[in-house]
Coordinates of C-alpha atoms in Angstrom, one line a residue:
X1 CA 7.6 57.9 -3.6
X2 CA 3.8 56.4 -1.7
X3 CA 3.4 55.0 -5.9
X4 CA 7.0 53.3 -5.6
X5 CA 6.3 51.9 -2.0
X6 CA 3.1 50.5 -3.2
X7 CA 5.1 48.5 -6.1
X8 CA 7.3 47.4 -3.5
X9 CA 4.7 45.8 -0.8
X10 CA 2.9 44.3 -4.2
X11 CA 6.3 42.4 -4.8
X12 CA 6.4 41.5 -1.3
X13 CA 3.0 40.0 -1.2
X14 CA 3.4 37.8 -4.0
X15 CA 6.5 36.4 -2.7
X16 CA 6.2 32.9 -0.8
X17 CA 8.9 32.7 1.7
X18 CA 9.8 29.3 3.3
X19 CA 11.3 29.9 6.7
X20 CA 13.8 26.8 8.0
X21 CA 14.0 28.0 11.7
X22 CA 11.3 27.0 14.5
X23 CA 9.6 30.0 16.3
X24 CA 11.0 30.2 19.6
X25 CA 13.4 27.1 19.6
X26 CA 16.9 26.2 19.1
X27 CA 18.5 25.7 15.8
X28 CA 20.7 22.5 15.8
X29 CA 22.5 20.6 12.8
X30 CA 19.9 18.0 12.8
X31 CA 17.2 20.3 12.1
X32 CA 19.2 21.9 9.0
X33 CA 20.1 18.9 7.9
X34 CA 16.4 17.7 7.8
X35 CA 15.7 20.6 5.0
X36 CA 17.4 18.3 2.4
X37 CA 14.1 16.4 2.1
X38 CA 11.7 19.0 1.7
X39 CA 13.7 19.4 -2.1
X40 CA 14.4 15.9 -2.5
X41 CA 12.5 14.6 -5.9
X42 CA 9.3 12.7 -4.7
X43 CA 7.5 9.7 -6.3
X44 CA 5.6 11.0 -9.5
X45 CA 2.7 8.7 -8.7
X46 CA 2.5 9.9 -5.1
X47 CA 2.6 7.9 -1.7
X48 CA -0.4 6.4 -0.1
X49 CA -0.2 7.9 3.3
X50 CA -1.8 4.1 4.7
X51 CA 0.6 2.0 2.8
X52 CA 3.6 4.4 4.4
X53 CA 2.1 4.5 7.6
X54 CA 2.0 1.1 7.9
X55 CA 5.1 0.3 6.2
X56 CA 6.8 3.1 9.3
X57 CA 4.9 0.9 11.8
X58 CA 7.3 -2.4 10.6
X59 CA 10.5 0.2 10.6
X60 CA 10.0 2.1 14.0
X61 CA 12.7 1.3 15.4
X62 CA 14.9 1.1 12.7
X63 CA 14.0 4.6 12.1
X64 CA 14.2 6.2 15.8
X65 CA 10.6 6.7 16.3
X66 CA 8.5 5.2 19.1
X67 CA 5.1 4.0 18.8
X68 CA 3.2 6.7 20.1
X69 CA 5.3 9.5 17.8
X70 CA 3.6 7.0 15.0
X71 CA 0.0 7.4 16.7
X72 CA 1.1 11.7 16.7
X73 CA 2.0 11.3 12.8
X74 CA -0.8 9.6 11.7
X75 CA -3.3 11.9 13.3
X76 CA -1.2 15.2 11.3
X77 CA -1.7 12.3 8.4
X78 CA -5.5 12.4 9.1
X79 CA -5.3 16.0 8.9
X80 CA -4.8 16.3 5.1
X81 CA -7.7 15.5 2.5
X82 CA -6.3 13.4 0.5
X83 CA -5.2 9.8 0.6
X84 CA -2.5 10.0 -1.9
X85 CA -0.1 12.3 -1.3
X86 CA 2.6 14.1 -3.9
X87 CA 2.0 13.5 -7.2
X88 CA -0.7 15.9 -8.1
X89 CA -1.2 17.1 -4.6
X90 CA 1.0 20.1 -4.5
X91 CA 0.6 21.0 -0.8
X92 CA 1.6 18.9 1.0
X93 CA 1.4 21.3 4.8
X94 CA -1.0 20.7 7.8
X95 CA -1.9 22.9 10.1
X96 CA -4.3 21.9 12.8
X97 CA -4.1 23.7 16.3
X98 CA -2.3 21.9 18.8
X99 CA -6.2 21.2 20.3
X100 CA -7.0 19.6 17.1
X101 CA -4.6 17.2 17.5
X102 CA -4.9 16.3 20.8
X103 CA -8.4 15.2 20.2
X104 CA -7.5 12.8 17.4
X105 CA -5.2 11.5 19.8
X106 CA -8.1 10.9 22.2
X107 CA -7.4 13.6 25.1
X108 CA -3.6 13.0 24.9
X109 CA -2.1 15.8 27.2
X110 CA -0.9 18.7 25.0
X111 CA 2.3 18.6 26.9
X112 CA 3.2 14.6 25.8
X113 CA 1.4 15.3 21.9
X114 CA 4.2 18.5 21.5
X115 CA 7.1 16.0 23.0
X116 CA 6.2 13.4 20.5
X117 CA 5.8 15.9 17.9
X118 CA 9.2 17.4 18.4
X119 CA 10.5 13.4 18.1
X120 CA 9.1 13.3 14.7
X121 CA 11.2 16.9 13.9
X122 CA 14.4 15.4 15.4
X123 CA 14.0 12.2 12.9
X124 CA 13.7 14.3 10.4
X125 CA 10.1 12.5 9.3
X126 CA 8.6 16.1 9.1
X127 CA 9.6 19.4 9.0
X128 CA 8.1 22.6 11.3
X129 CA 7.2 25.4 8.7
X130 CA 6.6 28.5 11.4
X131 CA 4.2 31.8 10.5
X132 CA 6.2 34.9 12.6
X133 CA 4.3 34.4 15.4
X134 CA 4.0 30.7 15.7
X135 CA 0.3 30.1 14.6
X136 CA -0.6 27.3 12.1
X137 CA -2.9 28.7 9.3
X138 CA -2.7 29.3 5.7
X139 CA -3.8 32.5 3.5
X140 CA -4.9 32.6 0.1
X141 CA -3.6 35.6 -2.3
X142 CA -5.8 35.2 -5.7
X143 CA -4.4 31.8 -6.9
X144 CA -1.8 31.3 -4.9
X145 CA -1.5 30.4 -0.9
X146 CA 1.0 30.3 2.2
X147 CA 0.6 27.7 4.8
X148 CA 2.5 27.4 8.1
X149 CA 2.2 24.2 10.0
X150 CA 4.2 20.9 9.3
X151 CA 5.2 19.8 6.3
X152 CA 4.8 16.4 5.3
X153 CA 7.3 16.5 2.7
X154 CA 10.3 14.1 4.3
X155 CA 8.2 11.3 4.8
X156 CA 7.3 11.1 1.1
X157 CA 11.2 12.0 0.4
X158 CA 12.1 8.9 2.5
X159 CA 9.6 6.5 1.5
X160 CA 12.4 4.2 -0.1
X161 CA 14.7 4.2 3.1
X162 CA 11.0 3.5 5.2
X163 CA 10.8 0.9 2.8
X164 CA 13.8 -0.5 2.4
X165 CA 14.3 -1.0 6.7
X166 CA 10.4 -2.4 7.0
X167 CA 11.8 -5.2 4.0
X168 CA 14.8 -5.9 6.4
X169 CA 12.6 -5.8 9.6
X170 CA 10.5 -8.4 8.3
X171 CA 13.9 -10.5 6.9
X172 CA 15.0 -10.0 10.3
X173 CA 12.0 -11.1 12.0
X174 CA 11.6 -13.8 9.7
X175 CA 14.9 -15.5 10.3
X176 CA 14.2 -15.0 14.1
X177 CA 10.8 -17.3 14.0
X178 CA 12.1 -19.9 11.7
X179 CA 15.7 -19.9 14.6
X180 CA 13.0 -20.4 17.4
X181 CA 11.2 -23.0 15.9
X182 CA 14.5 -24.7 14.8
X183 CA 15.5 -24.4 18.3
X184 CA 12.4 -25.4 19.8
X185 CA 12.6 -28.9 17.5
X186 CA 16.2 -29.1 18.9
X187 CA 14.9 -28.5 22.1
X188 CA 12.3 -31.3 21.7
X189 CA 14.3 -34.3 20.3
X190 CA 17.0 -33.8 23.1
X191 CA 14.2 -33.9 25.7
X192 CA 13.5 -37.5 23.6
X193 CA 17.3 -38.3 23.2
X194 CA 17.6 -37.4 26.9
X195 CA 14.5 -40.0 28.5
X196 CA 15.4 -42.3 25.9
X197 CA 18.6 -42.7 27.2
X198 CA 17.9 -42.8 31.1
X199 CA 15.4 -45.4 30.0
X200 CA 18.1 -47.5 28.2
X201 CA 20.6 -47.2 30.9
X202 CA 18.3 -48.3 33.3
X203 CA 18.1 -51.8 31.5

């Protein structure tokens, strides 16, 4: 019985459980809908977390996010070794303390930093990967290891989409600048037109 019971928690311990649900928050469709990313096929070559970063600063408001979610994301960016991500890298979790972060965000009240960081949840640009008791940590077993914290994954799963809406951000913007300046020539030869013609009448 003790020698069966011993298999038993061996088995357990080797197993690496993913939880979906948040510790101590509401499940909504949104945030089981977001789980489609984390097994989503990511680039083979891996994503520069810069280049994505600054390709999500173009698409912000294409993709729901406002610009001081971006500053919370790329501090949790800042938080992981390496500067390509996927590929190779196999982890792809964070999990600073909610301290940590704050102070990569330059004091930023912990209140306002968890507020933005539940933004980037709802847009599904990461995903919250909870330990039982809500802590942010990761444990080793031999070889392998299970981290809680936030998981990265959906922003590399999205990086075409982030893409593809910072190409029509920039198409969009484009177009705007060369209407104002078209405008603004418009603008200018009436002005012309206009004197011209007070200036003819008065003769």
């Amino acid at each position: 019985m003790i020698r069966g019971a011993y298999r038993f928690v061996r088995v357990i311990a080797k197993m690496t459980y993913v939880p979906i649900t948040p510790f101590r928050r509401t499940v909504n469709a949104a945030c089981l809908a977001h789980q489609q990313y984390a097994a989503a096929d990511l680039p083979p070559q891996g994503v520069n977390k810069y280049e994505i970063l600054r390709e999500l600063t173009v698409a912000r408001k294409q993709m729901g996010i406002t610009d001081r979610e971006l500053a919370v994301l790329q501090a949790l960016l800042s938080f992981h070794p390496n500067t390509v991500l996927g590929g190779n890298a196999d982890v792809l979790l964070v999990y600073p303390s909610n301290a940590a972060i704050c102070e990569r965000l330059n004091g930023m009240p912990c209140s306002t930093m968890r507020r933005h960081l539940a933004g980037l949840v709802d847009t599904g640009l990461i995903l919250r990967r909870d330990s039982p008791n809500g802590k942010r940590f990761v444990r080793r077993h031999g070889g392998d290891q299970q981290a809680f914290g936030f998981d990265l994954t959906p922003l590399l799963a999205r990086q075409p989409e982030i893409c593809a809406a910072a190409e029509q951000t920039r198409a969009a913007e484009h177009s705007y600048q060369r209407l104002r300046r078209a405008v603004s020539l418009m603008r200018r030869d009436l002005a012309g037109l206009a004197q011209f013609g007070q200036q003819t009448r008065a003769e």
